[in-house]
Amino acid sequence: RAVLRKASALEYKIQRRALRKDDFINYIQYEVNLLELIKKRRARTGYLFKKDEIEHSILHRVHSLFNRATGKWKDDVQLWLSHVAFCKQWNAKHQLSKVFSTMLAIHSNKPALWIMAAKWEMETRLSSESARHLFLRALRFHPECPKLYQEYFRMELMHAEKQRKEKKEFEQAKMDLGEFNYSEEILNGEMARIVYRDASQKIKGVEFQLAVLSIAKLFDFTQDLQKEILESLQARYADDPLMWDYMARRELELGSLQPTEHTTKQKKVSEMAQREERCCAVFDEAVRAVPTEDMWKCYITFCLERYNRKTNSEELKQKRLERTLSVFSKAHESSLLSEALYKQWLQLLLDSSLSEKAVEVAEAATRHFSQSVETWQMRLQVLIQLKRDDVTQCFEEAIKHVKSKGTLPLWTLWVEWSEGTNSKEDTEALYQRSLHATAPAESVTLKEMYLDWTYRNSGYKKVKRLFTSLCENRPFSLAFFRKMIQIEKEQDSCKMLNLREYYERALREFGSTNTDLWLDYIKEELSHPQGKPENCGSIHWRAMKMLQADLVEDFVSKYTLLQTGHL
């Protein structure tokens, strides 16, 4: 009865004149849950009475609901995919074929759906012909889609592998196949070769060639095909760093294909070193042939990857380090080192305790990227870390080169360093200078830092005077006012008069956009010994007038919770 009542209620909702998608989804979800429940109960009790009648009627109803929903909301791909998932879960192959057919007629512009349908035909229905037919249809709509060609290529190789296995089994069983025979061309992946050649004419780029090559490597009968792809890659993309990167890294794989049984650790280390040398020889040739920043980046990335690999051999690790540093130097000499790579070079030098070299590299980086805040920051951090004497001079140089907008990280670093190194007077002068030198929006952060430092070093009276003087120049941040409120609360003689002043100043700036500030002010009046609870009404009235329209409701609900003691 409960099931009938629920199903009737859901049925009424989908019979309305104005249909809602959520009603269909809820009905489908309910029926699917009911199916799962019946399945579990049957499994637990072993009771299979009227199994086909009950399950079949529910399945039929779910399919019809999905059909109505997808017919009404054709553009909702998620709805189609839910129907596909349901068909797969309940093994409704015939129905799923229809769903794919209808879905692809409507959503022919989505390659991923074509791939999904072809994959299902190939792997579940074991129909290579249907999968091929779908891929060919898809390619008429998307003649330049790399992913479609890759999956079509994979499908043809899977089909060839399947036929090879079948032929092998027939030969082992010594069965007479009569007139039927396997085509040698298909067995050797000739169909995949045709797909590749067609694709390589339409799709340009190394990425596609490498993706196809990685697929071909998964199959052990594609040596000739792999050779053809490699030759095409080298001939057509001789100026592309990715091609050279692949050819160099391939030397590592070629070495690993050799049998490595009965080899000592020393022999393995020397073999690995030789392989890496061969890779570097290819990279050296590459940077001569294609002297670009991207090519050097590929070379350096390879060297860093090898250096970061764990090894018990100190000799090999040292060799890798020397090679990496040498490549960095060569790239620097060629003036083809990017800002990010300078940073990695510096980090490597510092980790290797080569501090003098690190200072030189940092200086060279700032010469190349004199407008970059990050590069100056990097150089200054190196000097600070090494406790050099010329830190202040370097800061002055950085501020001179970099435009005022965006210099906040440099000023922040400078004042933080000064706090721990210089006298109070120097640090205060630096804070004052930084407030004038930075853009107004950036000075907000420095005001907070200045307030905090003054309180820590000079006490309450000084910070109160500073707060008053800083309030003369906008802009401010909410954290700036909250910091001052927190400082006042930490005093033994915390005065409500001062707190009111700070809250009022904060509300003038942020009263229209921040509900929590009003609520904290009300809480303060209620909880402080010198507070006046009778002021809460007027504060509430002001908040209602001042807050933006969309925040009033939120404020009212929070204020109600505060009154009832739940906030």
Coordinates of C-alpha atoms in Angstrom, one line a residue:
R1 CA 0.0 0.0 0.0
A2 CA 2.8 2.4 0.9
V3 CA 4.5 1.6 -2.5
L4 CA 1.2 2.2 -4.3
R5 CA 0.6 5.5 -2.5
K6 CA 4.1 6.8 -3.2
A7 CA 4.0 5.7 -6.9
S8 CA 0.6 7.3 -7.4
A9 CA 1.8 10.6 -5.9
L10 CA 4.8 10.6 -8.2
E11 CA 2.6 9.5 -11.2
Y12 CA 0.2 12.5 -10.6
K13 CA 3.2 14.9 -10.7
I14 CA 4.3 13.8 -14.1
Q15 CA 0.8 14.1 -15.5
R16 CA 0.6 17.8 -14.9
R17 CA 0.3 20.3 -17.7
A18 CA 3.5 22.1 -16.6
L19 CA 6.1 19.4 -16.4
R20 CA 9.2 19.6 -14.2
K21 CA 12.4 17.7 -14.8
D22 CA 12.9 17.1 -11.0
D23 CA 9.6 15.2 -10.8
F24 CA 10.8 12.8 -13.5
I25 CA 14.1 12.4 -11.8
N26 CA 12.5 11.7 -8.4
Y27 CA 10.1 9.2 -9.9
I28 CA 13.0 7.4 -11.7
Q29 CA 15.1 7.4 -8.5
Y30 CA 12.2 5.9 -6.5
E31 CA 11.6 3.1 -9.0
V32 CA 15.4 2.3 -9.2
N33 CA 15.6 2.2 -5.4
L34 CA 12.6 -0.2 -5.4
L35 CA 14.3 -2.4 -7.9
E36 CA 17.4 -2.5 -5.8
L37 CA 15.4 -3.4 -2.7
I38 CA 13.6 -6.2 -4.5
K39 CA 16.9 -7.6 -5.8
K40 CA 18.4 -7.6 -2.3
R41 CA 15.4 -9.2 -0.7
R42 CA 15.3 -11.9 -3.4
A43 CA 19.0 -12.6 -2.8
R44 CA 18.5 -12.8 0.9
T45 CA 15.4 -15.1 0.9
G46 CA 16.0 -17.0 -2.3
Y47 CA 12.3 -16.4 -3.3
L48 CA 12.0 -16.0 -7.1
F49 CA 8.2 -16.0 -7.4
K50 CA 7.0 -13.9 -10.5
K51 CA 10.5 -12.5 -10.9
D52 CA 10.1 -11.7 -14.6
E53 CA 6.7 -10.1 -14.2
I54 CA 7.6 -7.8 -11.3
E55 CA 11.1 -6.7 -12.3
H56 CA 10.1 -6.5 -16.0
S57 CA 7.2 -4.2 -15.4
I58 CA 9.3 -1.8 -13.2
L59 CA 12.2 -1.9 -15.8
H60 CA 9.7 -1.1 -18.5
R61 CA 8.3 1.8 -16.5
V62 CA 11.7 3.3 -15.8
H63 CA 12.6 3.1 -19.5
S64 CA 9.4 4.8 -20.5
L65 CA 10.0 7.5 -17.9
F66 CA 13.5 8.1 -19.2
N67 CA 12.2 8.2 -22.8
R68 CA 9.6 10.8 -21.8
A69 CA 12.2 12.9 -19.9
T70 CA 14.8 12.8 -22.7
G71 CA 12.1 13.6 -25.3
K72 CA 11.1 16.7 -23.3
W73 CA 14.6 17.8 -22.3
K74 CA 16.7 16.7 -25.2
D75 CA 19.7 19.0 -24.4
D76 CA 20.3 17.6 -21.0
V77 CA 23.3 15.2 -21.6
Q78 CA 23.3 14.1 -18.0
L79 CA 19.8 12.7 -18.4
W80 CA 20.8 10.7 -21.4
L81 CA 23.9 9.4 -19.6
S82 CA 21.8 8.4 -16.6
H83 CA 19.6 6.3 -19.0
V84 CA 22.7 4.7 -20.5
A85 CA 24.1 3.9 -17.0
F86 CA 20.7 2.3 -16.0
C87 CA 20.7 0.2 -19.2
K88 CA 24.2 -1.0 -18.5
Q89 CA 23.4 -1.8 -14.8
W90 CA 20.4 -4.0 -15.7
N91 CA 21.9 -5.4 -18.9
A92 CA 19.3 -4.0 -21.2
K93 CA 21.4 -4.3 -24.4
H94 CA 18.5 -3.9 -26.9
Q95 CA 17.2 -0.8 -25.1
L96 CA 20.7 0.6 -24.8
S97 CA 21.3 0.3 -28.5
K98 CA 18.1 2.4 -29.1
V99 CA 19.2 5.0 -26.5
F100 CA 22.6 5.4 -28.1
S101 CA 21.0 5.7 -31.6
T102 CA 18.6 8.5 -30.4
M103 CA 21.1 10.3 -28.3
L104 CA 23.7 10.5 -31.1
A105 CA 21.1 11.8 -33.5
I106 CA 20.5 14.7 -31.2
H107 CA 24.0 15.2 -29.7
S108 CA 26.1 14.4 -32.8
N109 CA 28.3 17.4 -31.9
K110 CA 29.9 15.6 -28.8
P111 CA 32.8 13.3 -29.7
A112 CA 32.9 11.7 -26.3
L113 CA 29.4 10.3 -26.8
W114 CA 30.4 8.7 -30.1
I115 CA 33.4 7.1 -28.4
M116 CA 31.3 5.8 -25.5
A117 CA 28.8 4.2 -27.9
A118 CA 31.6 2.6 -30.1
K119 CA 33.4 1.3 -27.0
W120 CA 30.2 -0.4 -25.8
E121 CA 29.7 -2.0 -29.2
M122 CA 33.3 -3.2 -29.2
E123 CA 33.7 -4.4 -25.6
T124 CA 30.2 -5.5 -24.6
R125 CA 28.5 -6.5 -27.8
L126 CA 31.8 -7.7 -29.3
S127 CA 30.8 -6.2 -32.6
S128 CA 33.8 -4.6 -34.3
E129 CA 31.7 -3.9 -37.4
S130 CA 29.2 -1.8 -35.4
A131 CA 32.0 0.0 -33.6
R132 CA 33.8 0.8 -36.9
H133 CA 30.5 2.0 -38.4
L134 CA 30.0 4.4 -35.4
F135 CA 33.5 5.8 -35.7
L136 CA 33.2 6.4 -39.4
R137 CA 29.9 8.2 -38.8
A138 CA 31.5 10.3 -36.0
L139 CA 34.4 11.3 -38.2
R140 CA 31.9 12.7 -40.8
F141 CA 30.8 15.1 -38.1
H142 CA 34.2 15.7 -36.5
P143 CA 36.8 15.2 -39.3
E144 CA 39.6 16.8 -37.2
C145 CA 39.0 15.4 -33.7
P146 CA 42.3 13.8 -32.4
K147 CA 40.5 11.8 -29.7
L148 CA 38.2 10.2 -32.2
Y149 CA 41.0 9.1 -34.4
Q150 CA 43.0 7.8 -31.4
E151 CA 40.1 5.7 -30.2
Y152 CA 39.3 4.4 -33.7
F153 CA 43.0 3.5 -34.1
R154 CA 42.9 1.6 -30.8
M155 CA 39.7 -0.2 -31.8
E156 CA 41.3 -1.4 -35.1
L157 CA 44.3 -2.7 -33.2
M158 CA 42.1 -4.4 -30.6
H159 CA 40.1 -6.1 -33.5
A160 CA 43.4 -7.3 -35.0
E161 CA 44.6 -8.7 -31.7
K162 CA 41.2 -10.5 -31.1
Q163 CA 41.4 -12.1 -34.6
R164 CA 45.1 -13.2 -34.0
K165 CA 44.0 -14.9 -30.7
E166 CA 41.1 -16.6 -32.4
K167 CA 43.3 -17.9 -35.2
K168 CA 45.9 -19.2 -32.7
E169 CA 43.2 -21.0 -30.7
F170 CA 41.8 -22.6 -33.9
E171 CA 45.3 -23.7 -35.0
Q172 CA 46.0 -25.2 -31.5
A173 CA 42.7 -27.1 -31.7
K174 CA 43.5 -28.2 -35.3
M175 CA 40.1 -27.2 -36.4
D176 CA 39.1 -27.1 -40.1
L177 CA 37.8 -23.6 -40.9
G178 CA 36.6 -24.6 -44.4
E179 CA 36.5 -21.6 -46.7
F180 CA 36.8 -19.1 -43.9
N181 CA 40.3 -17.6 -43.6
Y182 CA 41.9 -14.7 -41.7
S183 CA 43.2 -11.8 -43.7
E184 CA 46.9 -11.4 -43.1
E185 CA 46.7 -7.6 -43.6
I186 CA 44.0 -7.2 -40.9
L187 CA 46.0 -9.5 -38.6
N188 CA 49.1 -7.3 -39.0
G189 CA 47.1 -4.1 -38.2
E190 CA 46.8 -2.8 -41.7
M191 CA 43.4 -1.2 -40.9
A192 CA 45.0 0.8 -38.1
R193 CA 47.7 1.9 -40.4
I194 CA 45.1 3.3 -42.8
V195 CA 43.4 5.1 -40.0
Y196 CA 46.8 6.6 -38.9
R197 CA 47.7 7.7 -42.4
D198 CA 44.3 9.4 -42.9
A199 CA 44.5 11.1 -39.5
S200 CA 48.1 12.3 -39.9
Q201 CA 47.1 14.2 -43.1
K202 CA 44.2 16.0 -41.3
I203 CA 45.6 16.5 -37.7
K204 CA 48.9 18.3 -37.3
G205 CA 51.0 18.3 -34.1
V206 CA 53.4 16.1 -32.2
E207 CA 51.0 15.4 -29.4
F208 CA 48.7 13.4 -31.7
Q209 CA 51.6 11.4 -33.2
L210 CA 52.9 10.6 -29.7
A211 CA 49.5 9.6 -28.5
V212 CA 49.0 7.2 -31.4
L213 CA 52.5 5.8 -30.9
S214 CA 51.8 5.1 -27.2
I215 CA 48.6 3.2 -28.2
A216 CA 50.6 1.2 -30.8
K217 CA 53.1 0.2 -28.1
L218 CA 50.4 -1.6 -26.2
F219 CA 50.2 -4.2 -28.9
D220 CA 53.1 -6.6 -29.6
F221 CA 52.5 -7.1 -33.3
T222 CA 52.9 -3.4 -34.3
Q223 CA 56.7 -3.0 -34.7
D224 CA 56.4 -2.0 -38.4
L225 CA 53.6 0.5 -37.6
Q226 CA 55.6 2.0 -34.7
K227 CA 58.6 2.4 -37.0
E228 CA 56.5 4.2 -39.6
I229 CA 55.0 6.6 -37.0
L230 CA 58.5 7.3 -35.6
E231 CA 59.9 8.0 -39.1
S232 CA 57.0 10.3 -39.8
L233 CA 57.5 12.1 -36.5
Q234 CA 61.2 12.7 -37.2
A235 CA 60.6 13.8 -40.8
R236 CA 57.7 16.2 -40.2
Y237 CA 58.5 17.7 -36.8
A238 CA 62.3 18.1 -36.7
D239 CA 61.9 21.6 -35.2
D240 CA 59.5 20.6 -32.4
P241 CA 61.0 20.3 -28.9
L242 CA 58.4 17.6 -27.9
M243 CA 59.7 15.4 -30.7
W244 CA 63.3 15.7 -29.5
D245 CA 62.2 15.2 -25.9
Y246 CA 60.5 12.0 -26.9
M247 CA 63.5 10.7 -28.9
A248 CA 65.9 11.5 -26.1
R249 CA 63.8 9.8 -23.4
R250 CA 63.3 6.8 -25.7
E251 CA 67.0 6.0 -25.2
L252 CA 66.2 5.1 -21.5
E253 CA 63.5 2.7 -22.6
L254 CA 65.7 1.1 -25.3
G255 CA 68.2 0.3 -22.6
S256 CA 65.6 -1.2 -20.3
L257 CA 64.5 -3.7 -23.0
Q258 CA 67.9 -5.5 -22.7
P259 CA 67.9 -8.6 -20.4
T260 CA 69.1 -7.6 -16.9
E261 CA 69.4 -11.0 -15.2
H262 CA 72.5 -11.9 -13.1
T263 CA 73.8 -8.3 -13.0
T264 CA 75.6 -6.7 -10.0
K265 CA 74.5 -3.4 -8.5
Q266 CA 77.7 -1.7 -9.8
K267 CA 76.9 -3.0 -13.3
K268 CA 73.3 -1.7 -13.1
V269 CA 74.5 1.7 -12.0
S270 CA 77.1 1.9 -14.9
E271 CA 74.4 0.8 -17.3
M272 CA 72.0 3.5 -16.1
A273 CA 74.7 6.1 -16.4
Q274 CA 75.4 5.0 -20.0
R275 CA 71.7 5.3 -20.8
E276 CA 71.4 8.7 -19.3
E277 CA 74.5 9.8 -21.3
R278 CA 72.9 8.6 -24.5
C279 CA 69.7 10.6 -23.6
C280 CA 71.9 13.7 -23.0
A281 CA 73.7 13.2 -26.3
V282 CA 70.3 13.4 -28.1
F283 CA 69.4 16.5 -26.0
D284 CA 72.7 18.2 -26.9
E285 CA 72.0 17.6 -30.5
A286 CA 68.4 18.9 -30.0
V287 CA 69.5 22.2 -28.4
R288 CA 71.9 22.7 -31.3
A289 CA 69.2 22.0 -33.9
V290 CA 66.4 23.8 -32.1
P291 CA 67.9 26.6 -29.8
T292 CA 64.7 27.7 -28.1
E293 CA 63.6 28.3 -24.6
D294 CA 61.1 25.4 -24.7
M295 CA 63.9 23.0 -25.9
W296 CA 66.1 24.0 -23.0
K297 CA 63.2 23.6 -20.7
C298 CA 62.7 20.0 -21.9
Y299 CA 66.4 19.2 -21.4
I300 CA 66.5 20.7 -17.9
T301 CA 63.2 19.0 -16.8
F302 CA 64.7 15.7 -17.9
C303 CA 67.9 16.4 -15.9
L304 CA 66.0 17.4 -12.8
E305 CA 63.7 14.3 -13.0
R306 CA 66.8 12.0 -13.1
Y307 CA 68.5 13.9 -10.3
N308 CA 65.4 13.6 -8.1
R309 CA 65.2 9.8 -8.6
K310 CA 66.3 7.9 -5.6
T311 CA 69.6 6.0 -5.9
N312 CA 71.9 4.3 -3.4
S313 CA 74.9 5.2 -5.6
E314 CA 76.5 8.5 -4.5
E315 CA 78.7 8.5 -7.6
L316 CA 75.6 8.4 -9.9
K317 CA 73.8 11.1 -7.8
Q318 CA 76.9 13.4 -8.0
K319 CA 77.1 12.8 -11.8
R320 CA 73.4 13.7 -12.2
L321 CA 73.9 16.9 -10.1
E322 CA 76.9 18.0 -12.1
R323 CA 75.1 17.3 -15.4
T324 CA 72.0 19.3 -14.2
L325 CA 74.1 22.3 -13.1
S326 CA 76.1 22.2 -16.3
V327 CA 72.9 22.3 -18.4
F328 CA 71.5 25.2 -16.4
S329 CA 74.7 27.1 -17.0
K330 CA 74.7 26.4 -20.8
A331 CA 71.0 27.6 -21.0
H332 CA 71.9 30.7 -19.1
E333 CA 74.8 31.4 -21.4
S334 CA 72.5 31.1 -24.4
S335 CA 70.1 33.6 -22.7
L336 CA 67.3 31.0 -23.0
L337 CA 66.4 30.4 -19.4
S338 CA 62.9 31.2 -18.2
E339 CA 62.1 32.9 -14.9
A340 CA 60.7 29.7 -13.4
L341 CA 63.8 27.7 -14.3
Y342 CA 66.0 30.4 -12.7
K343 CA 64.1 29.7 -9.5
Q344 CA 64.6 25.9 -9.8
W345 CA 68.3 26.5 -10.4
L346 CA 68.6 28.7 -7.3
Q347 CA 66.8 26.1 -5.2
L348 CA 69.2 23.4 -6.5
L349 CA 72.3 25.4 -5.7
L350 CA 71.0 26.2 -2.2
D351 CA 70.2 22.6 -1.5
S352 CA 73.7 21.6 -2.7
S353 CA 75.3 24.3 -0.4
L354 CA 76.7 26.2 -3.3
S355 CA 75.8 29.6 -1.8
E356 CA 78.3 31.8 -3.7
K357 CA 77.1 30.5 -7.0
A358 CA 73.5 31.0 -5.9
V359 CA 74.2 34.7 -5.3
E360 CA 75.7 35.0 -8.8
V361 CA 72.7 33.3 -10.4
A362 CA 70.2 35.4 -8.4
E363 CA 71.9 38.5 -9.6
A364 CA 71.9 37.3 -13.2
A365 CA 68.2 36.5 -13.0
T366 CA 67.4 40.0 -11.9
R367 CA 69.4 41.4 -14.8
H368 CA 67.4 39.3 -17.2
F369 CA 64.0 40.0 -15.5
S370 CA 64.5 43.4 -13.9
Q371 CA 60.8 44.2 -14.0
S372 CA 59.7 41.0 -12.3
V373 CA 58.8 41.2 -8.6
E374 CA 59.1 37.4 -8.1
T375 CA 62.7 37.4 -9.4
W376 CA 63.7 40.2 -7.1
Q377 CA 61.9 38.5 -4.2
M378 CA 63.8 35.3 -5.0
R379 CA 67.2 37.1 -5.0
L380 CA 66.4 38.9 -1.7
Q381 CA 65.3 35.7 -0.1
V382 CA 68.7 34.1 -1.1
L383 CA 70.6 37.1 0.4
I384 CA 68.6 37.0 3.6
Q385 CA 69.0 33.2 3.9
L386 CA 72.8 33.6 3.6
K387 CA 72.8 36.6 5.9
R388 CA 74.6 38.9 3.5
D389 CA 75.5 42.5 4.2
D390 CA 74.1 43.9 1.0
V391 CA 70.5 43.1 1.6
T392 CA 69.4 46.8 2.1
Q393 CA 71.3 47.8 -1.0
C394 CA 69.5 45.1 -3.0
F395 CA 66.1 46.1 -1.6
E396 CA 66.8 49.7 -2.8
E397 CA 67.8 48.5 -6.2
A398 CA 64.7 46.3 -6.5
I399 CA 62.3 49.2 -5.6
K400 CA 64.1 51.4 -8.2
H401 CA 63.6 48.8 -11.0
V402 CA 60.1 47.6 -10.3
K403 CA 57.0 49.8 -10.8
S404 CA 55.2 50.9 -7.7
K405 CA 52.1 48.8 -8.4
G406 CA 52.6 45.2 -7.4
T407 CA 55.6 45.9 -5.1
L408 CA 53.7 44.8 -1.9
P409 CA 55.6 41.4 -1.7
L410 CA 59.0 43.3 -1.7
W411 CA 57.9 45.8 1.0
T412 CA 56.4 43.0 3.1
L413 CA 59.7 41.0 2.8
W414 CA 61.7 44.2 3.6
V415 CA 59.8 45.2 6.7
E416 CA 59.8 41.6 8.0
W417 CA 63.5 41.4 7.5
S418 CA 64.0 44.8 9.2
E419 CA 61.9 43.8 12.2
G420 CA 64.4 41.0 13.0
T421 CA 67.6 42.9 12.0
N422 CA 67.4 46.7 12.3
S423 CA 66.7 49.0 15.1
K424 CA 63.1 50.2 16.0
E425 CA 63.7 53.6 14.6
D426 CA 64.9 52.2 11.2
T427 CA 62.0 49.8 11.0
E428 CA 59.5 52.5 11.8
A429 CA 61.0 54.8 9.2
L430 CA 60.7 51.9 6.7
Y431 CA 57.0 51.3 7.6
Q432 CA 56.3 55.0 7.0
R433 CA 58.2 55.0 3.7
S434 CA 56.4 51.8 2.6
L435 CA 52.9 53.3 3.2
H436 CA 53.8 56.2 0.9
A437 CA 55.5 54.1 -1.8
T438 CA 52.9 51.4 -2.3
A439 CA 49.6 51.8 -4.1
P440 CA 46.6 52.6 -1.8
A441 CA 45.0 49.2 -2.2
E442 CA 48.3 47.5 -1.3
S443 CA 49.0 49.8 1.7
V444 CA 46.1 48.1 3.5
T445 CA 48.2 45.0 4.3
L446 CA 51.2 47.1 5.5
K447 CA 48.9 49.1 7.8
E448 CA 47.9 45.9 9.6
M449 CA 51.5 44.8 9.9
Y450 CA 52.6 48.2 11.2
L451 CA 49.8 48.2 13.8
D452 CA 50.8 44.7 15.0
W453 CA 54.6 45.5 15.1
T454 CA 54.0 48.8 17.0
Y455 CA 51.9 47.0 19.6
R456 CA 54.5 44.3 20.1
N457 CA 57.4 46.7 20.4
S458 CA 56.1 50.0 21.8
G459 CA 52.9 49.1 23.8
Y460 CA 49.3 50.3 23.9
K461 CA 49.7 54.1 24.1
K462 CA 51.9 54.2 21.0
V463 CA 49.7 51.9 19.0
K464 CA 46.6 54.0 19.9
R465 CA 48.3 57.2 18.5
L466 CA 49.4 55.3 15.4
F467 CA 45.9 53.9 14.8
T468 CA 44.4 57.5 15.0
S469 CA 47.1 58.8 12.5
L470 CA 46.6 55.8 10.1
C471 CA 42.8 56.4 10.1
E472 CA 43.4 59.7 8.3
N473 CA 44.3 57.9 5.0
R474 CA 42.0 55.5 3.3
P475 CA 41.6 52.6 2.3
F476 CA 41.3 50.3 5.3
S477 CA 40.7 46.6 5.7
L478 CA 38.2 45.0 8.2
A479 CA 41.2 43.1 9.7
F480 CA 42.8 46.5 10.5
F481 CA 39.9 47.5 12.8
R482 CA 39.5 44.1 14.2
K483 CA 43.2 44.1 15.2
M484 CA 42.7 47.3 17.1
I485 CA 39.5 46.0 18.8
Q486 CA 41.5 42.9 19.8
I487 CA 44.3 45.1 21.2
E488 CA 41.8 47.1 23.3
K489 CA 40.3 43.9 24.7
E490 CA 43.7 42.6 25.8
Q491 CA 44.1 45.7 28.1
D492 CA 43.4 45.3 31.9
S493 CA 41.4 48.5 31.8
C494 CA 39.4 47.8 28.6
K495 CA 37.2 50.9 28.0
M496 CA 33.9 50.5 26.2
L497 CA 34.3 54.1 25.0
N498 CA 37.3 53.2 23.0
L499 CA 35.7 50.0 21.6
R500 CA 32.7 52.1 20.5
E501 CA 35.0 54.4 18.7
Y502 CA 36.7 51.5 16.8
Y503 CA 33.4 49.9 16.0
E504 CA 31.9 53.1 14.7
R505 CA 35.0 53.8 12.5
A506 CA 34.8 50.2 11.1
L507 CA 31.0 50.5 10.5
R508 CA 31.6 53.7 8.5
E509 CA 33.7 51.7 6.1
F510 CA 32.1 48.2 6.2
G511 CA 28.6 48.8 7.7
S512 CA 26.8 48.2 4.5
T513 CA 28.4 44.9 3.6
N514 CA 29.2 43.1 6.8
T515 CA 26.5 41.7 9.1
D516 CA 28.9 40.2 11.6
L517 CA 30.4 43.6 12.5
W518 CA 26.9 44.8 13.6
L519 CA 26.3 41.7 15.6
D520 CA 29.7 41.9 17.3
Y521 CA 29.0 45.5 18.3
I522 CA 25.6 44.5 19.8
K523 CA 27.3 41.6 21.7
E524 CA 29.9 44.0 23.0
E525 CA 27.3 46.3 24.4
L526 CA 25.5 43.3 26.0
S527 CA 28.6 41.6 27.5
H528 CA 31.0 44.4 28.4
P529 CA 30.8 45.7 32.1
Q530 CA 30.6 49.3 30.8
G531 CA 28.3 48.4 28.0
K532 CA 24.8 49.9 27.6
P533 CA 22.2 47.2 26.5
E534 CA 19.7 50.0 25.8
N535 CA 21.9 51.0 22.8
C536 CA 21.2 47.6 21.1
G537 CA 17.9 48.8 19.7
S538 CA 19.3 51.8 18.0
I539 CA 22.3 49.8 16.6
H540 CA 19.8 47.3 15.2
W541 CA 17.7 50.1 13.6
R542 CA 20.9 51.6 12.1
A543 CA 22.0 48.2 10.7
M544 CA 18.6 47.7 9.0
K545 CA 18.9 51.0 7.3
M546 CA 22.5 50.7 6.4
L547 CA 22.9 47.1 5.2
Q548 CA 22.5 46.2 1.6
A549 CA 19.0 44.8 0.8
D550 CA 20.2 41.2 0.2
L551 CA 22.0 41.1 3.6
V552 CA 19.1 42.3 5.7
E553 CA 17.4 38.9 5.9
D554 CA 20.6 37.3 7.0
F555 CA 21.1 39.9 9.7
V556 CA 17.6 39.5 11.0
S557 CA 17.9 35.7 11.3
K558 CA 21.3 36.0 13.1
Y559 CA 19.9 38.8 15.4
T560 CA 17.0 36.5 16.4
L561 CA 19.4 33.7 17.2
L562 CA 21.4 36.1 19.3
Q563 CA 18.3 37.2 21.3
T564 CA 17.3 33.6 21.9
G565 CA 20.8 32.7 23.1
H566 CA 21.7 30.4 20.2
L567 CA 24.5 32.6 18.8

